[in-house]
Amino acid sequence: MEGVLERIRNVSAGCISKFQYESALFWADKAASLSQYEACDVYHLAQCMFHMKQYDRAALLIIRRQLHLKHSVFRYLAAKCYAEAKQWQAALDLLEGCQKDPNISLSKKLPSTESVNGIPDDKEMLTSLHLLRGNIYEAMEVREIAAECYKDALKADIFCYEAFERLIGHHMLRADEEKELLESLPMSDLCKGVEEEELVRFLYKTKLKKYDKPGEFEVPDSADNLHENLDVATSLAERHYYNCEFRTSYKITEGILKSDPYHPSCLPLHVALLVELKETNKLFYLAHQLVGKYPDLPISWYAVGCYYLLQPKKQELARRYLLKTTLLNRMYGPAWLAYGHSFASQNEHDQAMAAYFTASQLMRGCHLPFLYIGLEYSVTNNTKLAEKFFSSALEISQDDPHALHEMGVAAYTNKDLQSALKYFNKALELIRILGEEIHIEEWGPLLNNLGHTHRKLKNYDQALDYHRQALILMPHSAETYSAIGFVYAYMGNYLESIEYLHKSLGLRRDDAFTSNLLDYVVEQFADADKPIYGDIESEEAYPIPTMDINFKIDDYSTPPSSVKPSGGSDITPEDDSKPFGDVATLSTPVSGVTTIPTIAEGRGVMMAWSESNSTLSDAHTSTSTTQTPHTARMQTKSFTGDMVFSTDDDMDLDDSINS
């Protein structure tokens, strides 16, 4: 009889190795009966039930025989069954046992039992128990305890990549915390040799936050072939993405998807890049491919939502599919970022902020949600709260030019011109460091904002220099022409001012600010008693009286353009102590998804909308910048993704002007 029992056990095990789970379940059931339900046979039978998705049946099989009280592996398997059935509290109660304090180490709660042949012992199961406990707490949105559980799992076994991916991919840690975690892992104790330690450290290091400038990977000599590994290539592409080098990143992801069309880490990043580069046809094709092959995966419907997000008149459809993504996986951060972008593009600020706040809870280590929340507060003229969230974004990513730009706008609004100048200059310096590939034309608003700030400080020559640089990047910008005419008016050079104001009105005829300013400058020019016809001699021959501007524009406002949210605000030149009022308003944020993949799971919409994806907003004047996935990146992006993105707007020239 013993020989027959052993034969049936082998048959059942062989069926599992050949993926014949129904046959394996049939013979495992018979083996358990023949052995009078020995522990090893019950374990094998419960495994077969788990493979067949008979979760409640497997849990009851273990609990009725009270095996979960004797062996950690049975406790784990029963809790895993309840977790798969989304019975989170039942799974946690079973895992925690009678111990109610979740902060006490799990290893102190485990019963001490004898090992049984054929099943893992308690020490082998410790890492899995920590990991499952973290998954349950994360699903219950107790993310701080979940993060500690994942750290415990990693420290118990540094090869538990699943725990590492939860911490990094779900943005549970900030960039500095990620580096501290990597340094705290007991690699020298758990690795067999220096080469193995170098390999593990390198592979984990490629997964850390990608906000720093990309460089060459220092692949260990013993693993030189990793240069061609798709995961390593995805990490490099993500690093380029977060540094606004979208074309380079796109070339890498395109090559990855040619080798593996459905690479799970690369897809959110690729979606975020398609959003950033506005490749609607390619995004349409990719979304249909994903929905046809993987209708149950969040990335499929995320891609569909990002496609409609690029269609200004189809935001309802975008929200429908992005909401479906969050229903499939509530913790998919880039989808929440993209969901907020859809509302923000239609000036529905409350709904947009609700989505961004949800993303901020899910992506604590990503700066994009805080940046977008600040943008929404700035649009609604709540400058104090906007500055608070911009500061939070800068704490996470100190060198993000989009966040620095927005802080500069907030400082300008609060009349702290020196701080505004510091933030703008630092943002401009970082953009120049990023290289020529960055979409520098999208940063015209930053140059205009520098010009406005210098004008406030009465540095008129420097103000003109920055405005002219912005004009090179945006040759058809009515706001820039108005700004140049505005500075010339202060300098008393009315003829040049009239010329630039006429050019501005030629591009935007209904601009009340420029129209009123032109009327006044023409009047001042006439009063200056300068020759109108014939050659105009040097200005020294015709002294120009000091301009005394004294006019007022009432009830003037320009409707902001509705595009995707992404970045920032623009400053309105009002009172410069003298002629004009002194209230800097923030324009409506616009374009950009950061897909967080971010990218990849929850980075940028950038990020997909991230993780992850820098974009700047676009309003009636011009404004600032913001990253996106994981369409954020993202879109990161993003939702990025991470949902994330580009700078189309800069400071407004359209607010009321006080006498």
CSV table of C-alpha atoms in Angstrom, one decimal, residues 144-538:
chain,number,residue,atom,x,y,z
A,144,GLU,CA,3.3,52.7,6.6
A,145,ILE,CA,3.0,49.3,8.2
A,146,ALA,CA,3.0,47.7,4.7
A,147,ALA,CA,6.3,49.4,4.0
A,148,GLU,CA,7.8,48.1,7.2
A,149,CYS,CA,6.7,44.6,6.4
A,150,TYR,CA,8.3,44.8,3.0
A,151,LYS,CA,11.6,46.0,4.6
A,152,ASP,CA,11.5,43.1,7.0
A,153,ALA,CA,11.0,40.7,4.1
A,154,LEU,CA,14.0,42.1,2.3
A,155,LYS,CA,16.2,41.9,5.3
A,156,ALA,CA,15.2,38.3,5.9
A,157,ASP,CA,16.0,37.5,2.2
A,158,ILE,CA,17.7,40.0,0.0
A,159,PHE,CA,16.6,38.0,-3.1
A,160,CYS,CA,12.9,38.7,-2.4
A,161,TYR,CA,12.6,41.1,-5.4
A,162,GLU,CA,8.8,41.2,-4.9
A,163,ALA,CA,9.2,43.1,-1.7
A,164,PHE,CA,11.8,45.5,-3.2
A,165,GLU,CA,9.5,46.2,-6.2
A,166,ARG,CA,6.6,47.0,-3.9
A,167,LEU,CA,8.7,49.6,-2.1
A,168,ILE,CA,10.2,51.1,-5.2
A,169,GLY,CA,7.5,50.6,-7.8
A,170,HIS,CA,4.7,51.8,-5.6
A,171,HIS,CA,6.6,54.9,-4.5
A,172,MET,CA,6.5,54.1,-0.8
A,173,LEU,CA,9.9,55.6,-0.2
A,174,ARG,CA,11.5,58.9,-1.2
A,175,ALA,CA,14.8,58.9,-3.1
A,176,ASP,CA,16.9,59.4,0.0
A,177,GLU,CA,15.0,56.6,1.8
A,178,GLU,CA,15.5,54.2,-1.1
A,179,LYS,CA,19.3,54.7,-0.9
A,180,GLU,CA,19.3,54.2,2.8
A,181,LEU,CA,17.3,51.0,2.4
A,182,LEU,CA,19.8,49.7,-0.1
A,183,GLU,CA,22.7,50.5,2.2
A,184,SER,CA,21.0,48.8,5.2
A,185,LEU,CA,20.4,45.5,3.5
A,186,PRO,CA,22.7,42.7,4.9
A,187,MET,CA,24.1,41.8,1.5
A,188,SER,CA,27.5,40.7,2.8
A,189,ASP,CA,25.9,38.3,5.2
A,190,LEU,CA,23.4,36.8,2.8
A,191,CYS,CA,25.4,36.8,-0.4
A,192,LYS,CA,28.0,34.1,-1.2
A,193,GLY,CA,30.9,36.0,-2.4
A,194,VAL,CA,31.8,39.6,-3.5
A,195,GLU,CA,30.7,39.1,-7.1
A,196,GLU,CA,27.2,38.0,-6.1
A,197,GLU,CA,26.9,41.0,-3.8
A,198,GLU,CA,28.0,43.4,-6.5
A,199,LEU,CA,25.5,41.9,-8.9
A,200,VAL,CA,22.5,42.2,-6.5
A,201,ARG,CA,23.5,45.7,-5.5
A,202,PHE,CA,23.8,46.8,-9.2
A,203,LEU,CA,20.4,45.3,-10.1
A,204,TYR,CA,18.6,46.9,-7.2
A,205,LYS,CA,20.4,50.2,-7.8
A,206,THR,CA,18.9,50.4,-11.4
A,207,LYS,CA,15.4,50.4,-9.9
A,208,LEU,CA,15.9,53.4,-7.6
A,209,LYS,CA,14.4,56.9,-8.3
A,210,LYS,CA,15.6,58.2,-11.7
A,211,TYR,CA,15.6,62.0,-11.0
A,212,ASP,CA,19.3,62.3,-11.4
A,213,LYS,CA,21.1,62.8,-14.7
A,214,PRO,CA,21.5,59.5,-16.6
A,215,GLY,CA,24.9,58.1,-17.0
A,216,GLU,CA,26.6,54.9,-18.1
A,217,PHE,CA,25.7,51.9,-16.1
A,218,GLU,CA,28.6,50.4,-14.3
A,219,VAL,CA,27.8,46.7,-14.9
A,220,PRO,CA,29.9,44.3,-12.9
A,221,ASP,CA,32.6,42.5,-14.9
A,222,SER,CA,31.1,39.2,-14.0
A,223,ALA,CA,27.7,40.1,-15.6
A,224,ASP,CA,28.7,42.0,-18.7
A,225,ASN,CA,25.8,40.5,-20.7
A,226,LEU,CA,23.4,42.5,-18.6
A,227,HIS,CA,23.9,45.4,-21.0
A,228,GLU,CA,21.4,43.7,-23.2
A,229,ASN,CA,18.9,42.8,-20.5
A,230,LEU,CA,15.5,44.3,-21.1
A,231,ASP,CA,14.9,45.3,-17.5
A,232,VAL,CA,18.2,47.1,-17.3
A,233,ALA,CA,17.4,48.9,-20.6
A,234,THR,CA,14.0,49.9,-19.2
A,235,SER,CA,15.6,51.4,-16.2
A,236,LEU,CA,17.9,53.5,-18.4
A,237,ALA,CA,15.0,54.6,-20.6
A,238,GLU,CA,13.1,55.7,-17.4
A,239,ARG,CA,16.1,57.7,-16.3
A,240,HIS,CA,16.2,59.6,-19.6
A,241,TYR,CA,12.4,60.1,-19.4
A,242,TYR,CA,12.5,61.8,-16.0
A,243,ASN,CA,15.2,64.1,-17.4
A,244,CYS,CA,13.0,65.2,-20.3
A,245,GLU,CA,15.0,63.3,-22.9
A,246,PHE,CA,11.9,61.9,-24.4
A,247,ARG,CA,13.3,61.0,-27.9
A,248,THR,CA,16.2,59.1,-26.4
A,249,SER,CA,13.9,57.3,-24.0
A,250,TYR,CA,11.5,56.5,-26.8
A,251,LYS,CA,14.1,54.9,-29.0
A,252,ILE,CA,15.1,52.6,-26.1
A,253,THR,CA,11.5,51.6,-25.3
A,254,GLU,CA,10.7,51.0,-28.9
A,255,GLY,CA,13.7,48.6,-29.2
A,256,ILE,CA,12.6,46.8,-26.0
A,257,LEU,CA,9.0,46.3,-27.3
A,258,LYS,CA,10.3,44.9,-30.6
A,259,SER,CA,12.0,42.2,-28.6
A,260,ASP,CA,9.2,41.7,-26.1
A,261,PRO,CA,6.0,43.4,-27.2
A,262,TYR,CA,4.3,43.1,-23.8
A,263,HIS,CA,7.2,43.8,-21.4
A,264,PRO,CA,5.3,44.7,-18.2
A,265,SER,CA,7.8,47.3,-16.9
A,266,CYS,CA,8.3,49.0,-20.2
A,267,LEU,CA,4.7,49.3,-21.3
A,268,PRO,CA,3.7,52.1,-18.8
A,269,LEU,CA,6.8,54.1,-19.7
A,270,HIS,CA,6.2,53.6,-23.4
A,271,VAL,CA,2.6,54.9,-23.0
A,272,ALA,CA,3.8,57.9,-21.2
A,273,LEU,CA,6.3,58.7,-23.9
A,274,LEU,CA,3.7,58.4,-26.6
A,275,VAL,CA,1.6,60.9,-24.7
A,276,GLU,CA,4.5,63.3,-24.3
A,277,LEU,CA,5.4,63.1,-28.0
A,278,LYS,CA,1.7,63.2,-29.0
A,279,GLU,CA,2.0,60.0,-31.1
A,280,THR,CA,-1.7,59.5,-31.1
A,281,ASN,CA,-1.8,57.0,-34.0
A,282,LYS,CA,0.8,54.7,-32.3
A,283,LEU,CA,-0.9,55.0,-29.0
A,284,PHE,CA,-4.3,54.1,-30.6
A,285,TYR,CA,-2.8,51.0,-32.1
A,286,LEU,CA,-1.0,49.9,-28.9
A,287,ALA,CA,-4.1,50.4,-26.8
A,288,HIS,CA,-6.2,48.2,-29.1
A,289,GLN,CA,-3.5,45.5,-29.1
A,290,LEU,CA,-3.4,45.5,-25.3
A,291,VAL,CA,-7.2,45.5,-24.8
A,292,GLY,CA,-7.5,42.6,-27.3
A,293,LYS,CA,-4.8,40.4,-25.6
A,294,TYR,CA,-4.9,41.5,-22.0
A,295,PRO,CA,-8.4,42.9,-21.2
A,296,ASP,CA,-7.9,42.2,-17.4
A,297,LEU,CA,-4.7,44.2,-17.0
A,298,PRO,CA,-4.9,47.8,-15.8
A,299,ILE,CA,-2.2,48.9,-18.4
A,300,SER,CA,-4.6,48.1,-21.2
A,301,TRP,CA,-7.3,50.5,-20.2
A,302,TYR,CA,-4.8,53.0,-19.0
A,303,ALA,CA,-3.5,53.2,-22.5
A,304,VAL,CA,-7.0,53.7,-23.9
A,305,GLY,CA,-7.6,56.5,-21.3
A,306,CYS,CA,-4.4,58.2,-22.2
A,307,TYR,CA,-5.3,58.1,-25.9
A,308,TYR,CA,-8.6,59.9,-25.2
A,309,LEU,CA,-6.8,62.3,-22.8
A,310,LEU,CA,-5.0,63.6,-25.9
A,311,GLN,CA,-8.4,64.4,-27.5
A,312,PRO,CA,-9.6,67.7,-26.0
A,313,LYS,CA,-13.2,67.0,-26.8
A,314,LYS,CA,-13.3,63.5,-25.5
A,315,GLN,CA,-12.4,63.9,-21.8
A,316,GLU,CA,-15.5,62.1,-20.7
A,317,LEU,CA,-14.3,58.9,-22.5
A,318,ALA,CA,-10.8,59.4,-21.0
A,319,ARG,CA,-12.3,59.5,-17.5
A,320,ARG,CA,-14.4,56.5,-18.2
A,321,TYR,CA,-11.4,54.3,-19.1
A,322,LEU,CA,-9.1,55.7,-16.5
A,323,LEU,CA,-11.7,55.0,-13.9
A,324,LYS,CA,-11.9,51.4,-15.1
A,325,THR,CA,-8.2,51.2,-14.7
A,326,THR,CA,-8.4,52.2,-11.0
A,327,LEU,CA,-11.2,49.7,-10.5
A,328,LEU,CA,-9.0,46.9,-11.8
A,329,ASN,CA,-6.1,48.1,-9.6
A,330,ARG,CA,-6.9,50.9,-7.1
A,331,MET,CA,-3.2,51.3,-6.4
A,332,TYR,CA,-2.3,52.2,-10.0
A,333,GLY,CA,-0.9,55.7,-9.3
A,334,PRO,CA,-0.4,56.9,-12.9
A,335,ALA,CA,-4.1,56.3,-13.7
A,336,TRP,CA,-5.1,58.6,-10.8
A,337,LEU,CA,-2.7,61.3,-12.1
A,338,ALA,CA,-4.2,61.1,-15.6
A,339,TYR,CA,-7.7,61.1,-14.1
A,340,GLY,CA,-6.9,64.4,-12.4
A,341,HIS,CA,-5.4,65.8,-15.6
A,342,SER,CA,-8.7,65.1,-17.4
A,343,PHE,CA,-10.7,67.2,-14.9
A,344,ALA,CA,-8.0,69.9,-14.7
A,345,SER,CA,-8.1,70.4,-18.5
A,346,GLN,CA,-11.8,71.4,-18.1
A,347,ASN,CA,-11.2,73.6,-15.1
A,348,GLU,CA,-13.0,71.2,-12.7
A,349,HIS,CA,-10.6,71.9,-9.9
A,350,ASP,CA,-12.3,70.1,-7.0
A,351,GLN,CA,-12.5,66.8,-8.9
A,352,ALA,CA,-8.9,67.2,-10.2
A,353,MET,CA,-7.6,67.8,-6.7
A,354,ALA,CA,-9.5,64.8,-5.3
A,355,ALA,CA,-7.7,62.6,-7.9
A,356,TYR,CA,-4.3,64.1,-7.2
A,357,PHE,CA,-4.8,63.7,-3.4
A,358,THR,CA,-5.6,60.0,-4.0
A,359,ALA,CA,-2.4,59.7,-6.1
A,360,SER,CA,-0.4,61.4,-3.3
A,361,GLN,CA,-1.5,58.8,-0.8
A,362,LEU,CA,-0.6,56.0,-3.2
A,363,MET,CA,2.7,57.5,-4.4
A,364,ARG,CA,4.2,59.0,-1.2
A,365,GLY,CA,7.7,58.9,-2.6
A,366,CYS,CA,6.8,60.7,-5.9
A,367,HIS,CA,6.8,64.5,-6.2
A,368,LEU,CA,4.3,64.7,-9.1
A,369,PRO,CA,1.0,64.5,-7.1
A,370,PHE,CA,2.1,67.3,-4.8
A,371,LEU,CA,3.2,69.4,-7.8
A,372,TYR,CA,-0.2,69.0,-9.5
A,373,ILE,CA,-2.1,69.7,-6.3
A,374,GLY,CA,0.0,72.9,-6.0
A,375,LEU,CA,-0.9,73.8,-9.6
A,376,GLU,CA,-4.6,73.5,-8.9
A,377,TYR,CA,-4.4,75.7,-5.8
A,378,SER,CA,-2.4,78.3,-7.8
A,379,VAL,CA,-5.1,78.3,-10.5
A,380,THR,CA,-7.7,79.0,-7.8
A,381,ASN,CA,-5.5,81.8,-6.4
A,382,ASN,CA,-4.8,80.0,-3.1
A,383,THR,CA,-1.2,81.0,-3.2
A,384,LYS,CA,-0.2,79.9,0.3
A,385,LEU,CA,-1.4,76.3,-0.1
A,386,ALA,CA,0.1,76.2,-3.6
A,387,GLU,CA,3.5,77.2,-2.2
A,388,LYS,CA,3.1,74.5,0.6
A,389,PHE,CA,2.6,71.7,-1.9
A,390,PHE,CA,5.3,73.0,-4.3
A,391,SER,CA,7.7,72.9,-1.3
A,392,SER,CA,6.6,69.3,-0.6
A,393,ALA,CA,7.4,68.4,-4.2
A,394,LEU,CA,10.9,70.1,-3.9
A,395,GLU,CA,11.6,68.1,-0.7
A,396,ILE,CA,11.2,64.9,-2.7
A,397,SER,CA,12.9,66.1,-5.9
A,398,GLN,CA,15.2,69.0,-5.1
A,399,ASP,CA,16.4,69.5,-8.7
A,400,ASP,CA,13.1,69.3,-10.6
A,401,PRO,CA,12.9,72.4,-12.8
A,402,HIS,CA,9.1,72.3,-13.0
A,403,ALA,CA,8.8,72.6,-9.2
A,404,LEU,CA,11.4,75.3,-9.0
A,405,HIS,CA,9.6,77.3,-11.7
A,406,GLU,CA,6.3,77.0,-9.8
A,407,MET,CA,8.0,78.1,-6.6
A,408,GLY,CA,9.3,81.1,-8.5
A,409,VAL,CA,5.8,82.0,-9.6
A,410,ALA,CA,4.5,81.7,-6.1
A,411,ALA,CA,7.3,83.9,-4.7
A,412,TYR,CA,6.6,86.5,-7.5
A,413,THR,CA,2.9,86.5,-6.5
A,414,ASN,CA,3.9,87.1,-2.9
A,415,LYS,CA,6.1,90.0,-4.1
A,416,ASP,CA,9.3,88.2,-3.0
A,417,LEU,CA,11.2,89.1,-6.1
A,418,GLN,CA,14.6,88.0,-5.0
A,419,SER,CA,13.4,84.5,-4.1
A,420,ALA,CA,11.5,84.4,-7.4
A,421,LEU,CA,14.7,85.3,-9.3
A,422,LYS,CA,16.6,82.6,-7.4
A,423,TYR,CA,14.1,79.9,-8.2
A,424,PHE,CA,13.9,80.9,-11.9
A,425,ASN,CA,17.6,81.1,-12.3
A,426,LYS,CA,18.1,77.7,-10.7
A,427,ALA,CA,15.4,76.1,-13.0
A,428,LEU,CA,17.1,77.7,-16.1
A,429,GLU,CA,20.5,76.3,-15.0
A,430,LEU,CA,19.1,72.8,-14.6
A,431,ILE,CA,17.4,72.9,-18.0
A,432,ARG,CA,20.7,73.9,-19.6
A,433,ILE,CA,22.4,71.0,-17.8
A,434,LEU,CA,19.9,68.5,-19.2
A,435,GLY,CA,21.2,69.0,-22.7
A,436,GLU,CA,20.0,70.1,-26.1
A,437,GLU,CA,17.4,67.3,-26.4
A,438,ILE,CA,15.0,68.8,-23.9
A,439,HIS,CA,12.0,70.6,-25.6
A,440,ILE,CA,13.5,74.0,-24.8
A,441,GLU,CA,10.8,75.8,-26.7
A,442,GLU,CA,8.4,74.6,-24.0
A,443,TRP,CA,10.4,76.6,-21.5
A,444,GLY,CA,9.7,80.0,-23.1
A,445,PRO,CA,7.5,80.9,-20.2
A,446,LEU,CA,10.4,80.5,-17.8
A,447,LEU,CA,12.4,83.1,-19.8
A,448,ASN,CA,9.4,85.4,-19.9
A,449,ASN,CA,8.9,85.1,-16.1
A,450,LEU,CA,12.6,86.0,-15.6
A,451,GLY,CA,11.9,89.0,-17.8
A,452,HIS,CA,8.9,90.0,-15.7
A,453,THR,CA,10.9,89.6,-12.5
A,454,HIS,CA,13.8,91.8,-13.8
A,455,ARG,CA,11.3,94.4,-15.0
A,456,LYS,CA,9.9,94.5,-11.5
A,457,LEU,CA,13.4,95.0,-10.2
A,458,LYS,CA,13.9,97.8,-12.8
A,459,ASN,CA,16.6,95.8,-14.6
A,460,TYR,CA,15.1,96.7,-18.0
A,461,ASP,CA,18.0,95.7,-20.2
A,462,GLN,CA,18.1,92.2,-18.6
A,463,ALA,CA,14.3,92.0,-18.9
A,464,LEU,CA,14.5,92.7,-22.6
A,465,ASP,CA,17.2,90.1,-23.0
A,466,TYR,CA,15.1,87.3,-21.5
A,467,HIS,CA,12.0,88.3,-23.4
A,468,ARG,CA,13.9,88.3,-26.6
A,469,GLN,CA,15.3,84.8,-25.8
A,470,ALA,CA,11.7,83.7,-25.2
A,471,LEU,CA,10.7,85.3,-28.5
A,472,ILE,CA,13.3,83.1,-30.3
A,473,LEU,CA,11.7,80.0,-28.8
A,474,MET,CA,8.1,81.2,-29.3
A,475,PRO,CA,8.1,83.5,-32.4
A,476,HIS,CA,4.3,83.6,-32.5
A,477,SER,CA,3.7,84.4,-28.8
A,478,ALA,CA,1.4,87.5,-28.4
A,479,GLU,CA,2.3,87.6,-24.7
A,480,THR,CA,6.0,87.9,-25.4
A,481,TYR,CA,5.5,90.8,-27.8
A,482,SER,CA,3.3,92.5,-25.2
A,483,ALA,CA,6.0,92.0,-22.6
A,484,ILE,CA,8.7,93.5,-24.7
A,485,GLY,CA,6.4,96.5,-25.6
A,486,PHE,CA,5.7,96.8,-21.9
A,487,VAL,CA,9.4,97.1,-21.0
A,488,TYR,CA,10.0,99.6,-23.8
A,489,ALA,CA,7.2,101.7,-22.4
A,490,TYR,CA,8.9,101.8,-19.0
A,491,MET,CA,12.2,102.8,-20.7
A,492,GLY,CA,10.5,105.7,-22.5
A,493,ASN,CA,11.1,104.2,-25.9
A,494,TYR,CA,7.6,104.6,-27.2
A,495,LEU,CA,8.3,104.0,-30.9
A,496,GLU,CA,9.7,100.5,-30.2
A,497,SER,CA,6.9,99.9,-27.7
A,498,ILE,CA,4.2,100.7,-30.3
A,499,GLU,CA,5.8,98.4,-32.8
A,500,TYR,CA,5.8,95.4,-30.5
A,501,LEU,CA,2.3,96.1,-29.2
A,502,HIS,CA,1.0,96.2,-32.7
A,503,LYS,CA,2.7,92.8,-33.4
A,504,SER,CA,1.0,91.4,-30.3
A,505,LEU,CA,-2.4,92.7,-31.3
A,506,GLY,CA,-1.8,91.2,-34.8
A,507,LEU,CA,-1.6,87.8,-33.2
A,508,ARG,CA,-4.3,88.3,-30.6
A,509,ARG,CA,-6.7,91.1,-31.4
A,510,ASP,CA,-9.0,90.9,-28.4
A,511,ASP,CA,-6.2,91.4,-25.8
A,512,ALA,CA,-7.7,94.2,-23.7
A,513,PHE,CA,-4.4,94.8,-21.8
A,514,THR,CA,-2.3,95.3,-24.9
A,515,SER,CA,-5.0,97.4,-26.6
A,516,ASN,CA,-5.3,99.8,-23.6
A,517,LEU,CA,-1.5,99.9,-23.2
A,518,LEU,CA,-1.1,100.7,-26.9
A,519,ASP,CA,-3.6,103.6,-26.6
A,520,TYR,CA,-1.8,105.1,-23.7
A,521,VAL,CA,1.7,104.7,-25.3
A,522,VAL,CA,0.5,106.3,-28.5
A,523,GLU,CA,-0.8,109.2,-26.4
A,524,GLN,CA,2.5,109.5,-24.6
A,525,PHE,CA,4.4,109.3,-27.9
A,526,ALA,CA,2.4,112.2,-29.3
A,527,ASP,CA,2.9,114.3,-26.1
A,528,ALA,CA,6.7,113.7,-26.4
A,529,ASP,CA,6.7,116.0,-29.4
A,530,LYS,CA,8.9,113.8,-31.4
A,531,PRO,CA,8.9,113.8,-35.3
A,532,ILE,CA,6.6,111.3,-36.8
A,533,TYR,CA,7.7,111.6,-40.4
A,534,GLY,CA,11.1,111.5,-41.9
A,535,ASP,CA,14.3,110.2,-40.4
A,536,ILE,CA,14.3,109.9,-36.6
A,537,GLU,CA,17.5,111.1,-35.2
A,538,SER,CA,19.2,109.8,-32.1
